[in-house]
Amino acid sequence: MIEPHAPAPPGAPPSRGRPARLPVRPDTGRFLVLTCVFVCAACGLVYELELVALASYLMGDSVTQTSVVLSVMVFAMGLGSLAAKRLRRFAAAGFGALEIALALIGGSSAMALYAVFAWTGDWGGLWADGPRVLLVAFSLAIGLLIGAEVPLLMELIQRVRRQDAGGAVADLFAADYVGALVGGLAFPFLLLPFFGQLTSSLVTGAVNVVAGGALVLGLFRRDVSRRARWLLLIAGLTVLGILGSAAVLVDDFERSARQALYGADVRVAVRTDVQEVVLTGGTGGRPLDLYLDGRLRVSGDDERLYHQALVQPAMTGRHTRVLVLGGGDGLAAREVLIHPGVHRVDVVERDPGLVRLARTDPALSRLNDHAYDDPRVRVATADAFHWLREAPAASYDVVIADLPDPGITDSTKLYSQEFYGLARRALAPGGRLVVHGGPVATRARAFWTVETTVRAAGLRTVPYRVTGDTGPAVHAPRDWGFVLAATAARPALRLDPHGGRGSGALTEEGLAADARAVERTRVAGLRASTLVHPRF
C-alpha cells in the first residue's frame, strides 16, 4: 500500500536530483517504481537461490555452500550500497546500466558455474577449486549490484514525489520484501520444475533487464540524455540477445557439459523429482556406471564387490525379513535374494524415478538380476529416517543402510545416533545392522565417526573395509568402509556358506585381514553425530 504524500521534515537535506519530468501522474510513477522494486527483488533472490542450489548439487555440503553464498552476498550488498552513493546524480541512467549488468552476470552465472565444473573439474591443481572460486566471484558481483539498487531506487522514488525519508524507506522495503517472497517461492515451485536450473537463471536475467529498461526508458526517459538512452537500449537488447541465444542453445550446452563430465558414453540422463540420474555404458560390453547428482554411485567394474561386502556379512544368521534403506538401484536387494530363507525384502527409497529406472532400463535391470520382479521384494517411497519412525519394533532380522556418504549434508541425519537408535528398535533379537560409512583411506575421521555413532546407539560393532580397482572413473573412491553391528554380542565377520553364487568374490580370510587393517586407521576421541550436532 502506498502512503499518502507527506512533506519532508524541517531541516531535512534536499534531494540531490531535480524532480523528475514524468509522462504520468506522480502517484502512478511511484507505483511503477515500487513495481520495479518488487520485480528486481524477486530476480535478486532467484539468483541467490540458483547459486545455492547449483553449488550444492555440484559440490555437495549444502550448509557450506549456502553459508558462503549468503555471507559473501550480504557483505557485497553493503559495499554496493556505499558505492552507489556516487551514482545518485545519475540515478536513472545508473540504475539502467546496473540492471543490464545484473541481468548479464546473474543470468549467465549458472551456465558459467556448470561449465567450469564440467570442463575443468578433473584438471587438478589450482583448477580443482575453480567452481568454488567462481561461486564466490559471482556471489560478490551479484551482491554488489543488488546492493547498489536500493540507493538509486530511493533517489528515483524521491524524484517522483518528495516525501519523508521514513515513509519512502517503508514503501521501498515493503515492495522489496514482498518481491523476495515471490522470488523465493517461484524458484522451487515454478522456475525449477518448468525450466530447470540453467534456463531459470536465463529467464530471470531477461525479466531483470526488461523491468529495468522499462522503468528508465519509459518512466524516466526525460531524465536521461539522448545518447545515454540509445546506449542503454543497445546494451539491453544485446544482453537480451545473449540470454535468448543461450536459452536456445541450453540443451546442446547441457549435452556437451554432460559428456565432458561423464564421458561420451552417456546413455540415460533424467531429472527425477529428487535428483539427476545418469547412466553410462551398459551396452556393447561396456561396464555400466550410475551417477546420482553428479556423484558416482555404481561402478560396473567393481559394484559386485561393493554390494557383496555390504550385504553378505550381515546375512550370516537369521535373515527371514530384511530391510534395505536406500539401494533404489536394486543391487543390494539382488545380493539379499541369493540367500535361501529370505521371505521378505523391504526397500525404502526416496526416489521413485530411480526405482522405475532400475525396473525398466535393460542394462540396469540385468545388472540387478531383475530383483524388483521378485514377489518377495516390496518398495516403499519414503525418507528412510521418517519411515523407520513408523516401522514396527523388532520386525527385521537384517537392516542394510545403503546410503550416500555421510559428508553429503542431506544424508547427515541418516548417519546420526537417533537414526541408528531407530534402526536398532526395528531389529529383532539377535538382528544385525550394516552401514556403508564411506571411504576409509581419504575420510578416516568421517568413517570412525560413523562407527562411534553406531556404538552410541547401543549396538556392538565390527568395522571393516574392502578395496576395489575403480579405474579412471571420476570421483570414485578406491575403498569402501562398512560397520557391521548387532543388538546382542559383537557380531562375527563371517560369510554365509549358503550364500549362493555371489559369495566367491569375498573370503572370510580377506575380510578378517581387512578388518585388522582398518583398525589401524582408528581415530580416537571422536564423539557421536546427532541431529542437533552433526559431526561430518
Coordinates of C-alpha atoms in Angstrom, one line a residue:
M1 CA 0.0 0.0 0.0
I2 CA 1.4 3.4 -1.0
E3 CA 1.5 6.0 1.7
P4 CA -0.2 9.4 1.1
H5 CA 2.1 12.3 0.4
A6 CA 3.9 13.6 3.5
P7 CA 6.1 16.7 3.4
A8 CA 9.8 16.5 4.3
P9 CA 10.5 17.3 8.0
P10 CA 12.1 20.6 8.8
G11 CA 15.8 20.6 8.3
A12 CA 15.8 17.5 6.0
P13 CA 18.5 17.7 3.4
P14 CA 17.2 18.3 -0.1
S15 CA 17.3 15.6 -2.8
R16 CA 20.4 15.7 -4.9
G17 CA 18.4 15.4 -8.1
R18 CA 15.8 17.7 -9.5
P19 CA 12.2 16.5 -9.7
A20 CA 11.7 14.1 -12.5
R21 CA 9.7 15.1 -15.6
L22 CA 7.4 12.2 -15.8
P23 CA 4.9 11.2 -18.6
V24 CA 2.4 10.1 -15.9
R25 CA 1.0 11.4 -12.7
P26 CA 3.2 11.2 -9.6
D27 CA 1.1 8.6 -7.9
T28 CA 1.3 6.4 -10.9
G29 CA 5.0 7.0 -11.1
R30 CA 5.6 5.9 -7.6
F31 CA 3.5 2.8 -8.2
L32 CA 5.7 1.9 -11.2
V33 CA 8.9 2.5 -9.3
L34 CA 7.7 0.2 -6.5
T35 CA 6.6 -2.4 -9.0
C36 CA 10.2 -2.4 -10.4
V37 CA 11.5 -2.7 -6.9
F38 CA 9.2 -5.8 -6.5
V39 CA 10.4 -7.4 -9.7
C40 CA 14.1 -6.7 -9.0
A41 CA 13.9 -8.1 -5.5
A42 CA 12.3 -11.3 -6.9
C43 CA 15.1 -11.6 -9.5
G44 CA 17.8 -11.0 -7.0
L45 CA 16.6 -13.7 -4.7
V46 CA 16.3 -16.1 -7.6
Y47 CA 20.0 -15.5 -8.5
E48 CA 20.9 -16.2 -4.9
L49 CA 18.9 -19.4 -4.7
E50 CA 20.1 -20.5 -8.1
L51 CA 23.8 -20.2 -6.9
V52 CA 23.0 -22.1 -3.7
A53 CA 21.1 -24.9 -5.4
L54 CA 23.7 -25.4 -8.2
A55 CA 26.7 -25.2 -5.9
S56 CA 25.1 -27.8 -3.5
Y57 CA 24.4 -30.1 -6.5
L58 CA 27.9 -29.7 -8.0
M59 CA 30.0 -29.5 -4.8
G60 CA 27.8 -31.1 -2.1
D61 CA 27.6 -29.9 1.5
S62 CA 24.6 -27.6 1.1
V63 CA 25.2 -26.0 4.5
T64 CA 28.7 -24.8 3.5
Q65 CA 27.6 -23.6 0.0
T66 CA 24.6 -21.7 1.5
S67 CA 26.7 -20.1 4.1
V68 CA 29.3 -19.0 1.5
V69 CA 26.7 -17.5 -0.9
L70 CA 24.7 -15.7 1.8
S71 CA 27.6 -14.3 3.7
V72 CA 29.5 -13.1 0.7
M73 CA 26.4 -11.7 -1.0
V74 CA 25.2 -9.8 2.1
F75 CA 28.7 -8.4 2.6
A76 CA 28.8 -7.3 -1.1
M77 CA 25.4 -5.7 -0.8
G78 CA 26.8 -3.4 1.8
L79 CA 29.7 -2.4 -0.4
G80 CA 27.3 -1.9 -3.3
S81 CA 25.2 0.4 -1.3
L82 CA 28.2 2.5 -0.4
A83 CA 29.5 2.6 -4.0
A84 CA 26.1 3.7 -5.3
K85 CA 26.2 6.9 -3.4
R86 CA 28.4 8.3 -6.2
L87 CA 25.8 7.5 -8.8
R88 CA 22.9 9.3 -7.3
R89 CA 23.4 12.3 -9.6
F90 CA 22.8 10.0 -12.5
A91 CA 20.3 7.8 -10.7
A92 CA 18.1 6.9 -13.8
A93 CA 21.0 6.1 -16.2
G94 CA 23.0 4.4 -13.4
F95 CA 20.0 2.2 -12.5
G96 CA 19.5 1.2 -16.1
A97 CA 23.2 0.2 -16.5
L98 CA 23.1 -1.6 -13.2
E99 CA 20.1 -3.8 -14.2
I100 CA 21.7 -4.6 -17.6
A101 CA 24.9 -5.7 -15.8
L102 CA 23.0 -7.7 -13.2
A103 CA 20.9 -9.4 -15.9
L104 CA 24.0 -10.5 -17.8
I105 CA 26.0 -11.6 -14.7
G106 CA 23.1 -13.2 -12.8
G107 CA 21.5 -14.7 -15.9
S108 CA 24.7 -16.4 -17.1
S109 CA 26.0 -17.4 -13.6
A110 CA 24.5 -20.9 -13.6
M111 CA 25.8 -21.8 -17.0
A112 CA 29.3 -20.5 -16.3
L113 CA 29.5 -22.3 -12.9
Y114 CA 28.3 -25.6 -14.6
A115 CA 30.8 -25.1 -17.5
V116 CA 33.8 -24.7 -15.1
F117 CA 32.7 -27.7 -13.1
A118 CA 32.2 -29.9 -16.1
W119 CA 35.2 -29.0 -18.2
T120 CA 37.9 -28.2 -15.6
G121 CA 36.8 -30.3 -12.6
D122 CA 39.3 -33.1 -13.3
W123 CA 42.3 -30.9 -14.3
G124 CA 43.6 -30.9 -10.7
G125 CA 46.0 -28.4 -9.2
L126 CA 44.6 -24.9 -8.9
W127 CA 41.7 -25.8 -11.2
A128 CA 40.3 -28.2 -8.6
D129 CA 38.9 -25.2 -6.7
G130 CA 37.7 -23.4 -9.8
P131 CA 34.0 -23.9 -9.1
R132 CA 34.4 -22.6 -5.5
V133 CA 36.3 -19.6 -6.7
L134 CA 33.8 -18.8 -9.3
L135 CA 30.9 -19.3 -6.8
V136 CA 32.5 -16.6 -4.5
A137 CA 33.1 -14.3 -7.5
F138 CA 29.5 -14.5 -8.7
S139 CA 28.2 -14.0 -5.2
L140 CA 30.4 -11.0 -4.8
A141 CA 29.4 -9.4 -8.1
I142 CA 25.7 -10.1 -7.8
G143 CA 25.7 -8.8 -4.2
L144 CA 27.4 -5.6 -5.3
L145 CA 24.9 -4.9 -8.0
I146 CA 21.9 -5.8 -5.8
G147 CA 23.2 -3.6 -3.0
A148 CA 23.6 -0.7 -5.4
E149 CA 19.9 -0.9 -6.5
V150 CA 18.5 0.4 -3.2
P151 CA 20.1 3.9 -3.0
L152 CA 19.4 4.5 -6.7
L153 CA 15.7 3.4 -6.3
M154 CA 15.4 5.6 -3.2
E155 CA 16.7 8.6 -5.2
L156 CA 14.3 7.8 -8.1
I157 CA 11.2 7.5 -5.8
Q158 CA 12.1 10.8 -4.2
R159 CA 12.3 12.4 -7.5
V160 CA 8.9 11.2 -8.4
R161 CA 7.4 12.9 -5.3
R162 CA 9.2 14.2 -2.3
Q163 CA 8.3 12.6 1.0
D164 CA 9.8 12.0 4.4
A165 CA 12.7 9.5 4.4
G166 CA 10.9 7.1 6.8
G167 CA 7.9 6.8 4.6
A168 CA 10.0 6.3 1.5
V169 CA 12.1 3.6 3.1
A170 CA 9.0 1.8 4.4
D171 CA 7.4 1.8 0.9
L172 CA 10.7 0.7 -0.7
F173 CA 11.4 -2.2 1.6
A174 CA 7.8 -3.4 1.7
A175 CA 8.0 -3.8 -2.1
D176 CA 11.4 -5.4 -1.8
Y177 CA 10.5 -7.9 0.8
V178 CA 7.3 -9.0 -0.9
G179 CA 9.2 -9.4 -4.1
A180 CA 11.8 -11.5 -2.3
L181 CA 8.9 -13.7 -1.0
V182 CA 7.6 -14.2 -4.5
G183 CA 11.0 -14.9 -6.0
G184 CA 11.8 -17.4 -3.2
L185 CA 8.5 -19.3 -3.8
A186 CA 8.7 -19.1 -7.6
F187 CA 12.2 -20.7 -7.8
P188 CA 11.3 -24.1 -6.4
F189 CA 7.7 -24.3 -7.4
L190 CA 7.7 -22.6 -10.8
L191 CA 11.1 -22.0 -12.3
L192 CA 12.9 -25.2 -11.5
P193 CA 10.0 -27.6 -12.5
F194 CA 9.3 -25.9 -15.8
F195 CA 12.7 -24.5 -16.9
G196 CA 15.4 -26.3 -14.9
Q197 CA 18.4 -24.7 -13.3
L198 CA 20.2 -23.2 -16.3
T199 CA 17.2 -21.8 -18.2
S200 CA 15.7 -20.4 -14.9
S201 CA 18.6 -18.1 -14.5
L202 CA 18.4 -17.0 -18.1
V203 CA 14.7 -16.3 -17.9
T204 CA 15.3 -14.3 -14.6
G205 CA 18.0 -12.3 -16.3
A206 CA 15.6 -11.4 -19.2
V207 CA 12.9 -10.3 -16.7
N208 CA 15.5 -8.2 -14.9
V209 CA 16.7 -6.3 -17.9
V210 CA 13.2 -5.7 -19.2
A211 CA 12.0 -4.4 -15.9
G212 CA 15.0 -2.0 -15.5
G213 CA 14.8 -0.9 -19.1
A214 CA 11.1 -0.2 -19.0
L215 CA 11.4 1.9 -15.8
V216 CA 14.3 4.0 -17.1
L217 CA 13.4 4.3 -20.8
G218 CA 9.7 4.6 -20.1
L219 CA 9.2 6.5 -16.9
F220 CA 12.5 8.4 -16.5
R221 CA 13.4 8.9 -20.2
R222 CA 13.3 12.7 -19.9
D223 CA 16.0 12.4 -17.1
V224 CA 18.4 10.6 -19.4
S225 CA 20.2 12.2 -22.3
R226 CA 19.5 11.0 -25.8
R227 CA 22.9 9.4 -26.1
A228 CA 22.5 7.6 -22.8
R229 CA 19.1 6.3 -23.9
W230 CA 20.5 4.8 -27.1
L231 CA 23.4 3.3 -25.2
L232 CA 21.1 1.7 -22.7
L233 CA 18.7 0.5 -25.4
I234 CA 21.5 -1.1 -27.4
A235 CA 23.1 -2.7 -24.3
G236 CA 19.8 -4.0 -23.1
L237 CA 18.9 -5.5 -26.4
T238 CA 22.4 -7.1 -26.7
V239 CA 22.0 -8.7 -23.3
L240 CA 18.6 -9.9 -24.2
G241 CA 20.0 -11.4 -27.4
I242 CA 22.8 -13.1 -25.4
L243 CA 20.4 -14.6 -22.9
G244 CA 17.9 -15.6 -25.6
S245 CA 20.7 -17.3 -27.6
A246 CA 21.9 -19.1 -24.5
A247 CA 18.3 -20.3 -23.8
V248 CA 18.0 -21.7 -27.4
L249 CA 21.4 -23.5 -27.1
V250 CA 21.0 -24.6 -23.5
D251 CA 20.1 -28.2 -24.4
D252 CA 23.1 -28.6 -26.6
F253 CA 25.2 -27.0 -23.8
E254 CA 23.9 -29.5 -21.3
R255 CA 24.7 -32.4 -23.5
S256 CA 28.2 -31.2 -24.1
A257 CA 28.8 -30.5 -20.5
R258 CA 27.4 -33.9 -19.5
Q259 CA 29.7 -35.6 -21.9
A260 CA 32.7 -33.7 -20.5
L261 CA 31.6 -34.7 -17.0
Y262 CA 30.6 -38.3 -17.5
G263 CA 32.4 -39.2 -20.8
A264 CA 31.0 -39.7 -24.3
D265 CA 29.1 -42.9 -23.3
V266 CA 26.1 -41.2 -21.6
R267 CA 23.1 -43.4 -22.4
V268 CA 20.4 -42.1 -20.0
A269 CA 20.2 -38.7 -18.3
V270 CA 16.9 -37.9 -16.5
R271 CA 16.0 -35.4 -13.8
T272 CA 13.6 -37.0 -11.4
D273 CA 11.7 -35.2 -8.7
V274 CA 14.6 -35.9 -6.3
Q275 CA 17.9 -35.9 -8.3
E276 CA 19.6 -36.2 -11.6
V277 CA 20.2 -39.8 -12.6
V278 CA 22.8 -40.5 -15.3
L279 CA 23.6 -44.0 -16.7
T280 CA 26.7 -44.5 -18.9
G281 CA 27.7 -47.7 -20.6
G282 CA 25.9 -51.0 -20.0
T283 CA 25.8 -51.9 -23.7
G284 CA 28.3 -53.5 -26.1
G285 CA 30.3 -55.0 -23.3
R286 CA 31.0 -51.6 -21.7
P287 CA 30.5 -51.5 -17.8
L288 CA 27.5 -49.6 -16.5
D289 CA 28.1 -46.6 -14.3
L290 CA 25.3 -44.9 -12.3
Y291 CA 25.7 -41.3 -11.2
L292 CA 23.3 -39.5 -8.8
D293 CA 23.6 -35.7 -8.8
G294 CA 27.0 -35.9 -10.4
R295 CA 28.4 -38.5 -7.9
L296 CA 29.4 -42.0 -9.0
R297 CA 27.2 -44.4 -7.0
V298 CA 27.6 -47.6 -9.0
S299 CA 30.7 -48.5 -11.0
G300 CA 30.2 -51.6 -13.2
D301 CA 33.8 -52.6 -12.8
D302 CA 33.5 -53.4 -9.1
E303 CA 30.0 -52.8 -8.0
R304 CA 29.5 -56.5 -7.2
L305 CA 32.5 -56.4 -4.8
Y306 CA 31.0 -53.4 -3.0
H307 CA 27.5 -54.9 -2.7
Q308 CA 28.7 -58.3 -1.6
A309 CA 30.9 -56.7 1.1
L310 CA 27.9 -54.6 2.2
V311 CA 25.3 -57.4 2.3
Q312 CA 26.9 -60.8 2.8
P313 CA 28.5 -60.4 6.3
A314 CA 25.1 -59.1 7.6
M315 CA 23.3 -62.2 6.2
T316 CA 25.2 -64.6 8.4
G317 CA 22.5 -65.7 10.8
R318 CA 18.7 -65.5 10.7
H319 CA 17.6 -63.4 7.7
T320 CA 14.0 -64.1 7.1
R321 CA 13.0 -60.4 7.0
V322 CA 15.4 -57.9 5.5
L323 CA 15.2 -54.1 5.3
V324 CA 17.2 -52.2 2.7
L325 CA 17.4 -48.4 3.3
G326 CA 18.3 -46.7 0.1
G327 CA 19.6 -49.0 -2.6
G328 CA 17.0 -48.0 -5.2
D329 CA 19.2 -49.4 -7.9
G330 CA 18.2 -52.9 -6.7
L331 CA 21.8 -54.1 -6.4
A332 CA 21.7 -54.6 -2.6
A333 CA 18.4 -56.4 -3.0
R334 CA 20.0 -58.7 -5.6
E335 CA 22.6 -59.8 -3.1
V336 CA 20.0 -60.4 -0.4
L337 CA 17.8 -62.6 -2.6
I338 CA 20.6 -65.1 -3.4
H339 CA 20.4 -66.3 0.2
P340 CA 18.0 -69.1 0.9
G341 CA 15.5 -68.5 3.7
V342 CA 14.7 -64.9 2.7
H343 CA 10.9 -64.4 2.9
R344 CA 10.6 -60.7 2.5
V345 CA 12.8 -57.7 1.4
D346 CA 11.5 -54.2 2.1
V347 CA 13.4 -51.5 0.0
V348 CA 12.9 -47.9 1.3
E349 CA 14.0 -45.5 -1.4
R350 CA 13.0 -41.8 -1.6
D351 CA 13.4 -41.5 -5.4
P352 CA 10.7 -43.5 -7.3
G353 CA 12.3 -42.4 -10.5
L354 CA 15.5 -44.4 -9.7
V355 CA 13.4 -47.4 -8.8
R356 CA 11.5 -47.1 -12.1
L357 CA 14.8 -46.9 -14.0
A358 CA 16.1 -50.0 -12.1
R359 CA 12.9 -51.9 -13.2
T360 CA 12.8 -50.8 -16.8
D361 CA 16.3 -50.0 -18.1
P362 CA 17.6 -53.1 -19.8
A363 CA 21.2 -52.8 -18.6
L364 CA 20.4 -51.8 -15.0
S365 CA 17.7 -54.4 -14.6
R366 CA 20.0 -57.0 -16.0
L367 CA 22.7 -55.9 -13.5
N368 CA 20.3 -56.2 -10.6
D369 CA 19.1 -59.6 -11.9
H370 CA 15.5 -58.2 -12.1
A371 CA 15.3 -58.0 -8.4
Y372 CA 12.2 -55.9 -8.4
D373 CA 10.3 -58.7 -10.3
D374 CA 10.8 -61.0 -7.3
P375 CA 7.5 -61.1 -5.4
R376 CA 9.4 -61.1 -2.1
V377 CA 10.6 -57.5 -2.8
R378 CA 8.4 -54.6 -1.7
V379 CA 9.3 -51.0 -2.4
A380 CA 8.3 -48.0 -0.2
T381 CA 8.9 -44.5 -1.5
A382 CA 9.9 -42.6 1.6
D383 CA 12.6 -40.9 3.5
A384 CA 14.5 -43.6 5.4
F385 CA 14.5 -41.7 8.7
H386 CA 10.8 -41.0 8.7
W387 CA 10.0 -44.5 7.6
L388 CA 11.9 -46.0 10.5
R389 CA 10.0 -43.9 12.9
E390 CA 6.8 -45.6 11.8
A391 CA 8.3 -49.1 11.5
P392 CA 7.1 -51.8 14.0
A393 CA 9.6 -52.7 16.6
A394 CA 11.6 -56.0 16.3
S395 CA 10.3 -56.5 12.7
Y396 CA 13.6 -57.2 10.8
D397 CA 16.4 -59.7 11.1
V398 CA 18.8 -57.6 9.0
V399 CA 18.8 -53.9 8.2
I400 CA 21.1 -52.7 5.4
A401 CA 21.9 -49.0 5.1
D402 CA 23.0 -48.5 1.5
L403 CA 23.0 -44.7 1.7
P404 CA 25.1 -41.8 0.3
D405 CA 28.3 -40.9 2.0
P406 CA 27.9 -39.0 5.4
G407 CA 29.7 -36.0 4.0
I408 CA 26.7 -35.0 1.9
T409 CA 24.7 -32.7 4.1
D410 CA 21.3 -34.1 3.0
S411 CA 22.5 -37.5 4.3
T412 CA 23.8 -36.4 7.7
K413 CA 20.6 -37.2 9.6
L414 CA 20.9 -40.8 8.2
Y415 CA 24.2 -41.1 10.0
S416 CA 23.0 -39.8 13.3
Q417 CA 22.7 -41.5 16.7
E418 CA 18.9 -41.0 16.5
F419 CA 18.8 -42.8 13.2
Y420 CA 20.7 -45.8 14.4
G421 CA 18.6 -45.9 17.5
L422 CA 15.5 -46.2 15.3
A423 CA 17.3 -48.9 13.3
R424 CA 18.1 -50.8 16.5
R425 CA 14.5 -50.6 17.5
A426 CA 13.4 -52.2 14.2
L427 CA 15.8 -55.1 14.7
A428 CA 14.6 -58.4 16.1
P429 CA 16.5 -60.0 18.9
G430 CA 19.9 -61.1 17.5
G431 CA 19.4 -58.9 14.5
R432 CA 22.2 -57.2 12.6
L433 CA 22.7 -53.8 11.0
V434 CA 25.3 -52.9 8.4
V435 CA 26.2 -49.4 7.4
H436 CA 28.2 -48.0 4.5
G437 CA 30.5 -45.5 6.1
G438 CA 32.3 -44.0 3.1
P439 CA 36.0 -44.3 2.1
V440 CA 38.4 -45.0 4.9
A441 CA 41.7 -44.1 3.1
T442 CA 40.6 -40.5 2.3
R443 CA 38.0 -39.8 5.0
A444 CA 39.1 -41.8 8.0
R445 CA 37.7 -39.4 10.5
A446 CA 34.2 -39.5 9.0
F447 CA 34.3 -43.3 8.9
W448 CA 35.2 -43.6 12.5
T449 CA 32.6 -41.1 13.5
V450 CA 30.1 -43.4 11.9
E451 CA 31.4 -46.3 13.9
T452 CA 31.3 -44.2 17.1
T453 CA 27.8 -43.1 16.4
V454 CA 26.6 -46.7 15.8
R455 CA 28.1 -47.7 19.1
A456 CA 26.5 -44.7 20.9
A457 CA 23.1 -46.1 19.7
G458 CA 23.7 -49.2 21.9
L459 CA 25.0 -51.6 19.2
R460 CA 28.1 -53.8 19.2
T461 CA 30.2 -53.0 16.2
V462 CA 32.8 -54.6 13.8
P463 CA 34.3 -52.2 11.3
Y464 CA 35.8 -53.5 8.1
R465 CA 36.6 -52.4 4.5
V466 CA 37.2 -53.7 1.1
T467 CA 39.3 -52.3 -1.7
G468 CA 38.4 -52.2 -5.4
D469 CA 40.1 -51.1 -8.6
T470 CA 37.8 -48.3 -9.9
G471 CA 40.0 -47.5 -12.9
P472 CA 39.7 -44.0 -14.4
A473 CA 36.2 -43.3 -13.1
V474 CA 35.8 -39.7 -11.8
H475 CA 35.2 -39.2 -8.1
A476 CA 35.2 -42.9 -7.4
P477 CA 36.6 -44.0 -4.0
R478 CA 39.3 -46.7 -4.0
D479 CA 38.0 -48.3 -0.9
W480 CA 34.7 -48.7 1.0
G481 CA 34.3 -48.8 4.7
F482 CA 31.5 -50.6 6.5
V483 CA 30.3 -51.1 10.0
L484 CA 28.6 -54.4 11.0
A485 CA 26.6 -54.1 14.2
A486 CA 24.4 -56.3 16.3
T487 CA 22.0 -55.9 19.2
A488 CA 23.5 -58.5 21.4
A489 CA 27.1 -59.8 21.3
R490 CA 29.7 -58.4 18.9
P491 CA 28.9 -59.9 15.5
A492 CA 31.4 -62.3 13.9
L493 CA 32.7 -61.2 10.5
R494 CA 31.8 -64.3 8.6
L495 CA 30.1 -65.3 5.3
D496 CA 27.0 -67.3 4.9
P497 CA 28.1 -70.7 3.5
H498 CA 24.8 -70.9 1.7
G499 CA 25.1 -67.5 0.1
G500 CA 25.0 -68.9 -3.4
R501 CA 26.9 -67.9 -6.5
G502 CA 27.8 -64.4 -5.3
S503 CA 30.0 -65.4 -2.3
G504 CA 33.1 -66.1 -4.4
A505 CA 34.4 -62.6 -4.6
L506 CA 34.9 -62.4 -0.8
T507 CA 36.6 -64.7 1.6
E508 CA 36.5 -64.7 5.4
E509 CA 40.3 -64.6 5.5
G510 CA 40.3 -61.5 3.3
L511 CA 37.6 -59.8 5.4
A512 CA 39.5 -60.6 8.6
A513 CA 42.7 -59.1 7.2
D514 CA 40.8 -56.0 6.0
A515 CA 39.2 -55.6 9.4
R516 CA 42.7 -55.7 11.1
A517 CA 43.9 -53.2 8.5
V518 CA 41.1 -50.8 9.1
E519 CA 41.5 -51.0 12.8
R520 CA 45.0 -49.5 12.4
T521 CA 43.4 -46.3 11.0
R522 CA 41.1 -45.8 14.0
V523 CA 40.8 -42.2 15.1
A524 CA 40.5 -41.9 18.8
G525 CA 38.5 -39.4 20.9
L526 CA 35.6 -38.9 18.4
R527 CA 32.1 -38.1 19.5
A528 CA 28.8 -39.4 18.2
S529 CA 27.0 -37.4 15.5
T530 CA 23.4 -36.3 16.4
L531 CA 20.6 -34.5 14.7
V532 CA 21.4 -31.2 16.6
H533 CA 25.2 -31.7 16.5
P534 CA 26.3 -33.3 13.2
R535 CA 30.0 -34.1 13.1
F536 CA 30.6 -34.9 9.5

